[in-house]
Coordinates of C-alpha atoms in Angstrom, one line a residue:
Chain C
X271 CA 0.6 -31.7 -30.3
X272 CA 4.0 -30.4 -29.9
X273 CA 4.8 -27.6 -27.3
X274 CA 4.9 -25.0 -30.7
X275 CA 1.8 -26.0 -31.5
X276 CA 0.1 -24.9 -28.4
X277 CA 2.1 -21.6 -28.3
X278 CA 0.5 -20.8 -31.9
X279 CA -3.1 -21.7 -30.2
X280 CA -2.5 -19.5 -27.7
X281 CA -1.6 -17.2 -29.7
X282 CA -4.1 -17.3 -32.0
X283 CA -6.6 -16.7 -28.9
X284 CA -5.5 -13.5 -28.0
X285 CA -8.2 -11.1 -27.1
X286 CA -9.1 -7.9 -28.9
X287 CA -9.7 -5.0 -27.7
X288 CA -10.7 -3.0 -31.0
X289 CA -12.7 0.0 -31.2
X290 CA -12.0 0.3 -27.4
X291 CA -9.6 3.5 -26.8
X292 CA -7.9 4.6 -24.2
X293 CA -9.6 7.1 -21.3
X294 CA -6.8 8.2 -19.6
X295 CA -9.7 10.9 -17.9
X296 CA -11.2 8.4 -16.4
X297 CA -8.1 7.1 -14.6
X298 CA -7.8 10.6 -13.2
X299 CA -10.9 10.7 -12.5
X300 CA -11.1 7.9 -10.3
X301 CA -7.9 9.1 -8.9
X302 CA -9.1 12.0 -7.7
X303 CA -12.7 10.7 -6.4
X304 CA -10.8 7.4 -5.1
X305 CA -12.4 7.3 -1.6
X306 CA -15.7 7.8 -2.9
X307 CA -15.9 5.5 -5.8
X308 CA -17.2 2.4 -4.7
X309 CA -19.5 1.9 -7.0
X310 CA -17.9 -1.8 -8.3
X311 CA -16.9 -2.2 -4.5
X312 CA -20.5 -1.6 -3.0
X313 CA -21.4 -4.6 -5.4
X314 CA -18.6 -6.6 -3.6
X315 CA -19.2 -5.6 -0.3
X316 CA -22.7 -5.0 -0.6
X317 CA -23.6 -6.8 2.5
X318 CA -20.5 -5.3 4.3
X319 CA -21.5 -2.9 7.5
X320 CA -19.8 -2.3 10.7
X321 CA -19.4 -5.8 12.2
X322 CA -19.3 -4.8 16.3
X323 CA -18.4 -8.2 18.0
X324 CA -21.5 -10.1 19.4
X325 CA -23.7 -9.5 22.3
X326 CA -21.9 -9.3 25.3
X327 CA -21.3 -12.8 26.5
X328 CA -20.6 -14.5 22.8
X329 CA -18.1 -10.9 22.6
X330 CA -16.1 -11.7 25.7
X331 CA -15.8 -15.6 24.8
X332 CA -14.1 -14.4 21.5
X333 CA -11.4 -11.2 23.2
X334 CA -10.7 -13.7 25.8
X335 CA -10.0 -16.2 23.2
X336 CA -7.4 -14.3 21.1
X337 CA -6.7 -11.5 23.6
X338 CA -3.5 -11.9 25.0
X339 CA -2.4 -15.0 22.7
X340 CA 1.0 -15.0 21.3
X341 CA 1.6 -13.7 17.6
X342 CA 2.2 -16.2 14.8
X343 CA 5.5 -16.2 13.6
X344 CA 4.0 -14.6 10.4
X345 CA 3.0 -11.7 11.9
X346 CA 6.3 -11.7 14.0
X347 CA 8.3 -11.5 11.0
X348 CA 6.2 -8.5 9.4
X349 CA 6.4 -6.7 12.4
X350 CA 10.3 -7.6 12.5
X351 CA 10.3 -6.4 8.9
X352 CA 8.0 -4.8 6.7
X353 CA 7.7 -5.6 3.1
X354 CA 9.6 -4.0 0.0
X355 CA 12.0 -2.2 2.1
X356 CA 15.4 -2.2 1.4
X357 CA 18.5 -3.0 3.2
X358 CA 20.2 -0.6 4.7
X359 CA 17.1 1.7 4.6
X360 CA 15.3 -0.7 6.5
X361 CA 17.6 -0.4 10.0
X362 CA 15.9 3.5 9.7
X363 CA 13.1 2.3 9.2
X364 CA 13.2 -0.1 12.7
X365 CA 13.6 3.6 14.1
X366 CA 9.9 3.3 14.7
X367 CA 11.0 3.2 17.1
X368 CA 12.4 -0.6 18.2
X369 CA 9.5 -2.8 18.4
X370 CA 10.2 -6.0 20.2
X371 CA 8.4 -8.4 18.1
X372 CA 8.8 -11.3 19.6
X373 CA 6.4 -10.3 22.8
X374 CA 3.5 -9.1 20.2
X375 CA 0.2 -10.3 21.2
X376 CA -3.5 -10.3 19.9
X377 CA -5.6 -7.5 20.9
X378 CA -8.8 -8.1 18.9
X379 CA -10.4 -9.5 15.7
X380 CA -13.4 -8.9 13.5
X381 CA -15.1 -10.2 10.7
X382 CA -15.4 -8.7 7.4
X383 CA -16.6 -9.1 3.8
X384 CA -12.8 -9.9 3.2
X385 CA -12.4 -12.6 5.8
X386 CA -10.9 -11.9 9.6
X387 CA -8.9 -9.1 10.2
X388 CA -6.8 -9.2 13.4
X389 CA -4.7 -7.0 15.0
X390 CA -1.7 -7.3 17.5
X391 CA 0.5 -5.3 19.4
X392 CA 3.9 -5.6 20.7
X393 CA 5.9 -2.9 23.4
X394 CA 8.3 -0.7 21.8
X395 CA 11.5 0.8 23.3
X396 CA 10.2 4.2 24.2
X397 CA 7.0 2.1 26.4
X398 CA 4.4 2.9 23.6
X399 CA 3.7 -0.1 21.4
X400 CA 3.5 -0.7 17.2
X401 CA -0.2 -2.3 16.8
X402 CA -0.2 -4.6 13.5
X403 CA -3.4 -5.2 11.4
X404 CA -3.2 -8.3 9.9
X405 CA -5.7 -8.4 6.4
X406 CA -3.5 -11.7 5.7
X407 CA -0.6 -14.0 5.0
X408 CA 1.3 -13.9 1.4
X409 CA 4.3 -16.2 1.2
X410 CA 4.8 -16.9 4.9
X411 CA 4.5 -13.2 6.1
X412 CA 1.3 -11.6 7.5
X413 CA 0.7 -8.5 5.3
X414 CA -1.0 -5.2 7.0
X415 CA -0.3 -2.3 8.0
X416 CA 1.5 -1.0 10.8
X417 CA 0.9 2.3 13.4
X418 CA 3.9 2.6 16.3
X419 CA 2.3 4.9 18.9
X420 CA 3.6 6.7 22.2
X421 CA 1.6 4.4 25.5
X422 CA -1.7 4.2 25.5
X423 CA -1.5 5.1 29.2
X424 CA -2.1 8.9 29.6
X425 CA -4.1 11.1 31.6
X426 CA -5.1 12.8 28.9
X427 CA -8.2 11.4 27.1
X428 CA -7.5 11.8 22.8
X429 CA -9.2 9.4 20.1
X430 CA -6.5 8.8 17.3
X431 CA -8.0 7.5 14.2
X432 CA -7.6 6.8 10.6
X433 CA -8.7 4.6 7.6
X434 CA -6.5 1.5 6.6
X435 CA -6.4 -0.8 4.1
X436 CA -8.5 -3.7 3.9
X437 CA -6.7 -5.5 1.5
X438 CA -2.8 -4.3 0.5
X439 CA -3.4 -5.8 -3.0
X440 CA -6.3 -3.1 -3.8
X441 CA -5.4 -1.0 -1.5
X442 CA -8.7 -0.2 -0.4
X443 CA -9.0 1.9 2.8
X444 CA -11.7 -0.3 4.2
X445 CA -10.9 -0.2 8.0
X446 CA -11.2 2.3 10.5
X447 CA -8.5 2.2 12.9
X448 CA -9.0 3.9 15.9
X449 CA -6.6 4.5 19.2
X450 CA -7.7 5.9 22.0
X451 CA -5.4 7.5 24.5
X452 CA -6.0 7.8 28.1
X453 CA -8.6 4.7 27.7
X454 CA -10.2 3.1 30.5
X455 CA -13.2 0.3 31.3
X456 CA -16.0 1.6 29.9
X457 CA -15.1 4.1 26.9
X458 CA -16.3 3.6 23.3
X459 CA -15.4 4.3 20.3
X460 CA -18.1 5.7 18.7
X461 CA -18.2 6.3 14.2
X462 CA -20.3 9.1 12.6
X463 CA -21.5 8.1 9.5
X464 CA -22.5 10.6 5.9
X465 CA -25.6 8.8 5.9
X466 CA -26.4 10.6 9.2
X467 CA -26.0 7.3 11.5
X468 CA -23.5 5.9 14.2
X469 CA -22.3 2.9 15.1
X470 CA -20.2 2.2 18.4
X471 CA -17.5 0.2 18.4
X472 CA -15.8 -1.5 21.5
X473 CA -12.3 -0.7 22.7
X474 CA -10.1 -3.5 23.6
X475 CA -7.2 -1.9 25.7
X476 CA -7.1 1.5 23.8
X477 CA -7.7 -0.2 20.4
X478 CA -10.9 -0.2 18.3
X479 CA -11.0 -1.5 14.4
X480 CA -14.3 -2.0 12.1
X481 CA -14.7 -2.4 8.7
X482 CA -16.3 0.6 6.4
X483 CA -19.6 1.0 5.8
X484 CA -20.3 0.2 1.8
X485 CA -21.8 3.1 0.6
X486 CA -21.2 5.3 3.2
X487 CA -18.2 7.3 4.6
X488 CA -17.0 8.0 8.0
X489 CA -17.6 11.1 8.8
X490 CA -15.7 11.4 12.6
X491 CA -15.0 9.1 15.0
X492 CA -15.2 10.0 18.9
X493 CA -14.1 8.0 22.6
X494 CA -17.6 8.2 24.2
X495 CA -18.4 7.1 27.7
X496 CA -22.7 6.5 27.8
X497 CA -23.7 9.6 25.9
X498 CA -20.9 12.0 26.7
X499 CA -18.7 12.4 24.3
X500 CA -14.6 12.5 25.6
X501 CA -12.9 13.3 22.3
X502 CA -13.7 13.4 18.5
X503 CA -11.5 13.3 15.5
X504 CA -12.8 14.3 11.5
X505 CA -12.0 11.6 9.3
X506 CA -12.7 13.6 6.3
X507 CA -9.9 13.7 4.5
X508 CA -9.0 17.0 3.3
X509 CA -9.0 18.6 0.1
X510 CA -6.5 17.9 -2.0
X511 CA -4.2 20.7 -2.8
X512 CA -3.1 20.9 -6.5
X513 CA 0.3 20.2 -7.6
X514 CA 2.4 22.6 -8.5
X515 CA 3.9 22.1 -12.3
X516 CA 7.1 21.4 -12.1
X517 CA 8.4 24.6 -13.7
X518 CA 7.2 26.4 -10.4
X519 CA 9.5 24.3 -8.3
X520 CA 13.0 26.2 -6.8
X521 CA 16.0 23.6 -5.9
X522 CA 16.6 24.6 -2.1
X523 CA 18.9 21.3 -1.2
X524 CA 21.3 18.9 -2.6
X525 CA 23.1 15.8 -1.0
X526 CA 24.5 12.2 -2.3
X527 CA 23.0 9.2 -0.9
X528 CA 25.1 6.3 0.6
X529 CA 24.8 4.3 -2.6
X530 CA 26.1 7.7 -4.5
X531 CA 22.5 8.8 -6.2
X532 CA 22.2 12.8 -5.8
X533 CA 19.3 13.8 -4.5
X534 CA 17.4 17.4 -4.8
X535 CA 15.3 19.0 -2.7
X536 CA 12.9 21.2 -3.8
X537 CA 10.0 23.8 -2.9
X538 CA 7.3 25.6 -4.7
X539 CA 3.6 26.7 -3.2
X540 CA 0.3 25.3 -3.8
X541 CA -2.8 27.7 -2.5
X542 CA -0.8 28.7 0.4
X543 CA 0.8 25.7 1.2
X544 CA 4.2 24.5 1.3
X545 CA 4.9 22.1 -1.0
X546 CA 8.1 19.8 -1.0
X547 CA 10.2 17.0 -3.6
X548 CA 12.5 14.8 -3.6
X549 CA 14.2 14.3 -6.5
X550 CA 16.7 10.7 -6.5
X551 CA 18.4 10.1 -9.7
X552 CA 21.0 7.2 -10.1
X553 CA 22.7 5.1 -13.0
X554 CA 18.6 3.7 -13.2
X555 CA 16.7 6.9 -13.7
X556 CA 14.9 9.1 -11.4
X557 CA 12.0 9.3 -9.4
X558 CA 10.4 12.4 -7.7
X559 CA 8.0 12.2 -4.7
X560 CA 6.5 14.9 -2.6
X561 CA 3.1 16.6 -1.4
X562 CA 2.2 19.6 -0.2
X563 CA 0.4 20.5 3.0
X564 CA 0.4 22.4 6.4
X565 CA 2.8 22.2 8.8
X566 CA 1.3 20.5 11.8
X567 CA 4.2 21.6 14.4
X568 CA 7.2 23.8 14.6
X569 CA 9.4 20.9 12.6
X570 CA 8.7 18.2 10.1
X571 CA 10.8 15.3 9.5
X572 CA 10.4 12.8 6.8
X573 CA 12.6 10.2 5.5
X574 CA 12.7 9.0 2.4
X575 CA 13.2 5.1 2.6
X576 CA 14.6 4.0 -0.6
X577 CA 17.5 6.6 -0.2
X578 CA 18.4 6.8 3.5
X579 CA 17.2 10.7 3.1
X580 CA 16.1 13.1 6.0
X581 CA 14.2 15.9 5.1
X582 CA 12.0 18.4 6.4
X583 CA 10.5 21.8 6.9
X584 CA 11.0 24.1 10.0
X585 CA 9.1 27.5 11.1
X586 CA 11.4 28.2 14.2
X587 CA 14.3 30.8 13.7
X588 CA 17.0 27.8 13.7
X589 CA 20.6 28.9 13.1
X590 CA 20.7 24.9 12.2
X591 CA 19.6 21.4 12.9
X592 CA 21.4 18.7 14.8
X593 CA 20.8 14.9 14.0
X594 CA 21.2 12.7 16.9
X595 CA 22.5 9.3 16.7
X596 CA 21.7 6.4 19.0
X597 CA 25.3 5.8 19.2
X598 CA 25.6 9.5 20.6
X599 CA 27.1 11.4 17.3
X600 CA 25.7 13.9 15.7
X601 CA 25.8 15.7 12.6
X602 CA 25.0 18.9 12.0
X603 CA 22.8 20.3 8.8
X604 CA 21.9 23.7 7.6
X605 CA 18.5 24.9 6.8
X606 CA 17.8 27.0 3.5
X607 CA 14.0 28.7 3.2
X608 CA 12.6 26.7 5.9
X609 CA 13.8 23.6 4.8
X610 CA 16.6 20.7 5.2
X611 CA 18.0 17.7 3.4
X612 CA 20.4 15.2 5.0
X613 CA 21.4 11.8 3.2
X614 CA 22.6 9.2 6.4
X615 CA 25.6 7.6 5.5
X616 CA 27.2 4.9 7.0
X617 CA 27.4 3.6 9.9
X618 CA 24.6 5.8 11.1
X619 CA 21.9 3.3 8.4
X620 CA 22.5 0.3 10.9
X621 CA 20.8 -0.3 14.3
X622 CA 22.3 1.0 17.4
X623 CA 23.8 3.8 15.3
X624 CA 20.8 5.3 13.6
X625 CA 19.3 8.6 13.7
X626 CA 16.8 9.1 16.4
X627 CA 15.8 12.9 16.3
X628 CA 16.7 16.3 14.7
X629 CA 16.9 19.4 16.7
X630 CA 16.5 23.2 15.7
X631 CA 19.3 25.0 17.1
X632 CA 19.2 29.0 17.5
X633 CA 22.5 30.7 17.3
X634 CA 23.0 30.3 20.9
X635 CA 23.1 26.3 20.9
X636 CA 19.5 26.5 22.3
X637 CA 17.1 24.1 20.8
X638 CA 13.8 25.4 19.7
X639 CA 12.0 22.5 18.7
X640 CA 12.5 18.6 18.4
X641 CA 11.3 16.1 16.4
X642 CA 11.6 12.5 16.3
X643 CA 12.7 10.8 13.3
X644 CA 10.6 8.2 12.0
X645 CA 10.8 5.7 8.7
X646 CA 8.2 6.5 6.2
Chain U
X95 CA 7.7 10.4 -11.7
X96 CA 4.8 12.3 -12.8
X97 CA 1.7 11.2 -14.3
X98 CA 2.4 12.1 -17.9
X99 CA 5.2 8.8 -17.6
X100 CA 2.4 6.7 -16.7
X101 CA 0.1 8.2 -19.1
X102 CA 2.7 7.1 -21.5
X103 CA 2.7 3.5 -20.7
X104 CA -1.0 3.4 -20.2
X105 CA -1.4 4.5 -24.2
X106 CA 1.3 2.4 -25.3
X107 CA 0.9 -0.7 -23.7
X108 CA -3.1 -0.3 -23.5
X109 CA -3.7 -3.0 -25.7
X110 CA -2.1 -5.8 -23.7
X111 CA -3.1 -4.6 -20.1
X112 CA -6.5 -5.3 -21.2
X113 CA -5.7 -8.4 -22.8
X114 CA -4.4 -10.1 -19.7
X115 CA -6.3 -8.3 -17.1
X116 CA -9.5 -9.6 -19.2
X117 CA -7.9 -13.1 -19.4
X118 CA -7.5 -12.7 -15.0
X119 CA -10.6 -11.9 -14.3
X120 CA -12.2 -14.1 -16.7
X121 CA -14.5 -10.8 -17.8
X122 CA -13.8 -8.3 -20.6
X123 CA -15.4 -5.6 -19.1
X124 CA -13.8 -6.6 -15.3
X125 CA -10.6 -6.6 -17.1
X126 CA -10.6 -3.0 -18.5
X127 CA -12.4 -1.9 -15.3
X128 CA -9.1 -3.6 -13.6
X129 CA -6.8 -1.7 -15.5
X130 CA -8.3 1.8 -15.2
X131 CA -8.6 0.7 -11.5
X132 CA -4.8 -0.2 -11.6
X133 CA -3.3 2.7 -13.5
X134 CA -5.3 5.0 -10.9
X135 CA -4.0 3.7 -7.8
X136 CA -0.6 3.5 -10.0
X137 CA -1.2 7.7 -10.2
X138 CA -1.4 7.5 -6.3
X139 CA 1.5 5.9 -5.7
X140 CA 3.6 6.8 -7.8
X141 CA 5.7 7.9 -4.9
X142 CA 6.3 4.3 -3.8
X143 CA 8.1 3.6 -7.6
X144 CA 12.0 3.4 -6.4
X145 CA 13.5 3.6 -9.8
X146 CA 14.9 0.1 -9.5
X147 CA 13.1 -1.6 -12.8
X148 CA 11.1 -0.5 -15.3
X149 CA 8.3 2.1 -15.1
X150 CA 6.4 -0.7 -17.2
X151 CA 7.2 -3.7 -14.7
X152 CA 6.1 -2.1 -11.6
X153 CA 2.6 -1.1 -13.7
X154 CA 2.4 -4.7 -14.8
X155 CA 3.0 -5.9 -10.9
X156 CA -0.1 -3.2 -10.3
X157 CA -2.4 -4.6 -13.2
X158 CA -1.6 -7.9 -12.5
X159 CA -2.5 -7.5 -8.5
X160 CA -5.6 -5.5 -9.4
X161 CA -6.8 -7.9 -12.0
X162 CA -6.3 -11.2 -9.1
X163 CA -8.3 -8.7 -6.8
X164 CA -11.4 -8.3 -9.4
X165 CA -11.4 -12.0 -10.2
X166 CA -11.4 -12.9 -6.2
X167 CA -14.5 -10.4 -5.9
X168 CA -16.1 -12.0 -8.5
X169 CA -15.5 -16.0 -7.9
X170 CA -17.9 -15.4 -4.5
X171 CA -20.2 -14.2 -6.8
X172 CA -20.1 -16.8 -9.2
X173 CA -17.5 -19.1 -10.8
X174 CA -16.0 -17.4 -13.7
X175 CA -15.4 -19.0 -17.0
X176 CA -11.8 -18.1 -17.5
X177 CA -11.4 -18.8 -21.2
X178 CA -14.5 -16.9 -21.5
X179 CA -12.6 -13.7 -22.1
X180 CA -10.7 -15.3 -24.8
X181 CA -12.1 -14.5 -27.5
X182 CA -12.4 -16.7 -30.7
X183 CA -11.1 -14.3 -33.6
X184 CA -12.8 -15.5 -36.9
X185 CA -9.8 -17.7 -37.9
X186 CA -9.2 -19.4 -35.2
X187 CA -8.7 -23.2 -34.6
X188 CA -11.5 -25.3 -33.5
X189 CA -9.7 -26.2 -30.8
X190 CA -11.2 -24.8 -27.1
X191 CA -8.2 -24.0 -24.8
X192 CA -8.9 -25.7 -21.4
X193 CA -7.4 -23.0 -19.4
X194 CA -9.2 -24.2 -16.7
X195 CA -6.5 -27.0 -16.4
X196 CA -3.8 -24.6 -15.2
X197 CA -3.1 -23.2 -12.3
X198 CA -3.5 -19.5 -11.1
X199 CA -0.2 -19.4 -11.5
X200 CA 0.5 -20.6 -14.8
X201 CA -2.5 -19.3 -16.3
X202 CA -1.2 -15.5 -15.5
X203 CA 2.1 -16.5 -17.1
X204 CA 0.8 -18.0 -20.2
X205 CA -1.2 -14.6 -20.2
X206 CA 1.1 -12.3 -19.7
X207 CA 3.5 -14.6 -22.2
X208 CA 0.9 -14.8 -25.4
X209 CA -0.9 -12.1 -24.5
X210 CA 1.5 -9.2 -23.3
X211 CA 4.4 -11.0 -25.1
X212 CA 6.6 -10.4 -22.3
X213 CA 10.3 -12.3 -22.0
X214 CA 10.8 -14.3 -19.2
X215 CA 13.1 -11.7 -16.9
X216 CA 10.0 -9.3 -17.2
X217 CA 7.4 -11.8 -16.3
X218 CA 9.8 -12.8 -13.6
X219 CA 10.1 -9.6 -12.1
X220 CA 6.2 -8.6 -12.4
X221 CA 5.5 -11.8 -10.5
X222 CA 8.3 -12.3 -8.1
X223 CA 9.7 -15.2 -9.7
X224 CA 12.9 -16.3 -10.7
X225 CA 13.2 -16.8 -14.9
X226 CA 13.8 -20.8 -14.0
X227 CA 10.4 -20.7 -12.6
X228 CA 8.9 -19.1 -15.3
X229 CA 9.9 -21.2 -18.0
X230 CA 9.1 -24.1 -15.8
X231 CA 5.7 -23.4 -14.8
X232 CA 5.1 -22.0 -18.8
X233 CA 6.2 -25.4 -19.9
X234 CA 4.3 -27.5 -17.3
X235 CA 1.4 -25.7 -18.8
X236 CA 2.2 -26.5 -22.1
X237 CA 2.4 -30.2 -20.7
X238 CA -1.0 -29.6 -18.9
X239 CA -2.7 -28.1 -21.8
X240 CA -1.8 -30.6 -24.6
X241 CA -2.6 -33.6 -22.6
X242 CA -5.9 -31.7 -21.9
X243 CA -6.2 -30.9 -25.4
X244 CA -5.5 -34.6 -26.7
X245 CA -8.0 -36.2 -23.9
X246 CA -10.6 -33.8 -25.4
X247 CA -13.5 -36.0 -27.5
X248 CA -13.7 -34.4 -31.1

């Protein structure tokens, strides 16, 4: 049987999918009822619950065991260097904000219906530290997900929590992630669940991680000492706000990125809210991103990573922004209806000259607010 | 990009998501639950597409990675008959395709080569590989499946 042969065989076996068309609703649907469809996934994890480590003794054998041990160089080199992100974007990236790999450690680990989940943390230059969850290794780099955080070490008490994924392929936000600032001997983390129960989770130096409930949402998670509750956090997401069509859009911001694509800026309003895009469009085609949402401080600063583009929204009367570089320049960008656009050039894309914050400048010089830029 | 581009692919290109997603997993109906699955989380990260291939390609990376996540979920239920999904049509050879002599590897090319009828740049690109490794691996299953196919009694 010659090579042809087999290629007609195959062929001949394709399978059909007649009388089967297309429900481009349903994608939508599950879309837009994502984190609560987990209908197939409550079939796959149907034994999965919040696995707390074991009874005290077998749970301090196991922290001891992996607490303090020295990342694998897998999970040094995704903390070095995330995945899928592009040279020079990627030095910006590092500005979150220059996490020494090389002393990451383990912190904790916890069984799930997807295998071990670990997580490690390594010091960063500003004397918080960038925590890596590990969900596992794909062509000799641990894959997770990645929270850089200011220290851990603070006199005021404040849970920090959010849903991860479980596994980067799916995508699944399986794992709750929680930080908890101002942690000492003794504090808990402690999940609220929609099915009206609770589960407590230790805290391994600030850190606490446990996989979703199947079936079941987190409602809030809280730092509990005993039965007093220190600080609580909703983990309900909240309600999406509808896109604005495109037609409702304004262009507020243009600028060129260092590889020459133009790049637009523009704003519209959803409900209320401020809503922002990016427009990038090279030799290739374009792509738009954006969201809308409320402002959670006096400034906003995103970056988008693929272009070497800062951009944000401000509420404080600034005359204009200032973009500091760690090699002391800075540049200087104008804001039009609330809202900026700067495209880095180079040298300011490589480390030890990339930016490290913007600041809102009244007409006086005097800044109003400041914001740290971060990749993402 | 918005969701009408991807609403675009997912009509034109319906046909052979399913085909290969249902050849993945090993189930027809995991296969078309994998690419609804796919084309939804494709709709939520749309933001994430850089504009540096093909709208199609980065779908097909999606599919692909959603279909391998189905067929994980369902080998610890059971073991899946791979060539299950591959249906007979009425004029078929009576020859049985031992897909089950491939690896994962080769098996998703072959899919995504007979099924999808991709070239080998855009198989490359959906899984990471370089063309040389494409047409090796597609001709090592070749190899793979005809000795299979001779050894078979009948």
């Amino acid at each position: 049987m010659t090579d042809k042969q087999v290629s007609e065989l195959l062929g001949q076996r394709v399978p059909t999918f007649d009388g089967e068309p297309p429900d481009w609703m349903d994608v939508m649907r599950r879309v837009r009822v994502h984190r609560r469809r987990r209908t197939t996934l409550a079939v796959v994890i149907a034994a999965g619950f919040v696995l707390m480590l074991p009874p005290v003794g077998l749970a301090e054998r196991l922290v001891d065991w992996f607490h303090g041990s020295p990342a694998t160089p897998e999970v040094r080199k995704a903390i070095e260097r995330p995945d899928d992100v592009p040279q020079p974007v990627f030095e910006l990236l590092r500005q979150q904000p220059g996490v020494d790999a090389s002393r990451a450690t383990g912190v904790l680990q916890i069984e799930t219906s997807r295998g071990p989940v670990r997580l490690w943390s390594a010091p960063s230059e500003d004397g918080g530290a960038c925590a890596f969850i590990e969900v596992g290794i794909q062509d000799g780099r641990a894959v997770g997900s990645e929270a850089c955080h200011p220290p851990i070490r603070s006199d005021r008490m404040q849970i920090s929590a959010d849903l991860r994924p479980i596994d980067l392929r799916l995508e699944e936000n399986g794992l709750i992630f929680a930080i908890v600032f101002g942690w000492k001997a003794g504090i808990d983390v402690e999940i609220a669940w929609s099915d009206g129960s609770r589960s407590r989770l230790p805290v391994t130096d600030g850190y606490a991680l446990a996989e979703v409930k199947a079936g079941v949402d987190p409602i809030a998670a809280s730092a509990v000492r005993g039965k007093r509750i220190l600080s609580t956090l909703s983990l309900v997401p909240p309600q999406p706000i509808p896109t604005p069509p495109a037609s409702a859009y304004r262009d507020v911001a243009r600028a060129t990125t260092f590889d020459g694509r133009r790049v637009t800026l523009s704003v519209a309003s959803s409900d209320g809210k401020p809503c922002e895009q990016i427009e990038v469009s090279g030799t290739s085609g374009s792509s738009a991103s954006g969201g809308c949402g409320d402002m959670s401080g006096p400034m906003t600063v995103n970056s988008d990573l693929d272009a070497g583009v800062l951009f944000g929204r401000v509420t404080v009367p600034a005359k204009k922004l200032r973009i500091r570089f760690q090699d002391g320049d800075h540049a200087d960008v104008s804001v039009t209806s609330g809202v900026f656009l700067s495209a880095v050039q180079p040298p300011h894309l490589k480390s030890g000259h990339l930016p490290t914050r913007v600041e809102a400048l009244d007409s006086d010089g005097k800044t109003l607010a400041t914001a740290a830029v971060r990749g993402g | 990009m918005d969701a009408g581009e991807l609403e675009r692919v997912y009509v034109n290109n319906l046909p052979a998501f399913r085909r290969v997603a249902a050849a993945i997993t090993g189930e027809r109906e995991a296969g078309c639950d994998a690419v609804q699955e796919a084309f939804a989380t494709a709709v939520r990260k749309r933001r994430s597409y850089r504009g540096d291939g093909s709208i199609e390609a980065w779908v097909w990376q999606i599919v692909v990675n959603t279909a391998r996540g189905s067929r994980r979920r369902s080998d610890r239920r059971a073991r899946v008959n791979v060539d299950a999904a591959v249906q007979a049509p009425a004029c078929t050879s009576a020859f049985a395709i031992p897909l089950e002599v491939l690896t994962g590897r080769q098996r998703e090319i072959v899919f995504l080569r007979y099924f999808a009828d991709l070239s080998y740049d855009e198989i490359g690109r959906i899984l990471g590989i370089a063309h040389g490794t494409v047409a090796a691996a597609l001709s090592g299953a070749h190899g793979a499946l005809r000795q299979a196919m001779q050894e078979a009694p009948g």
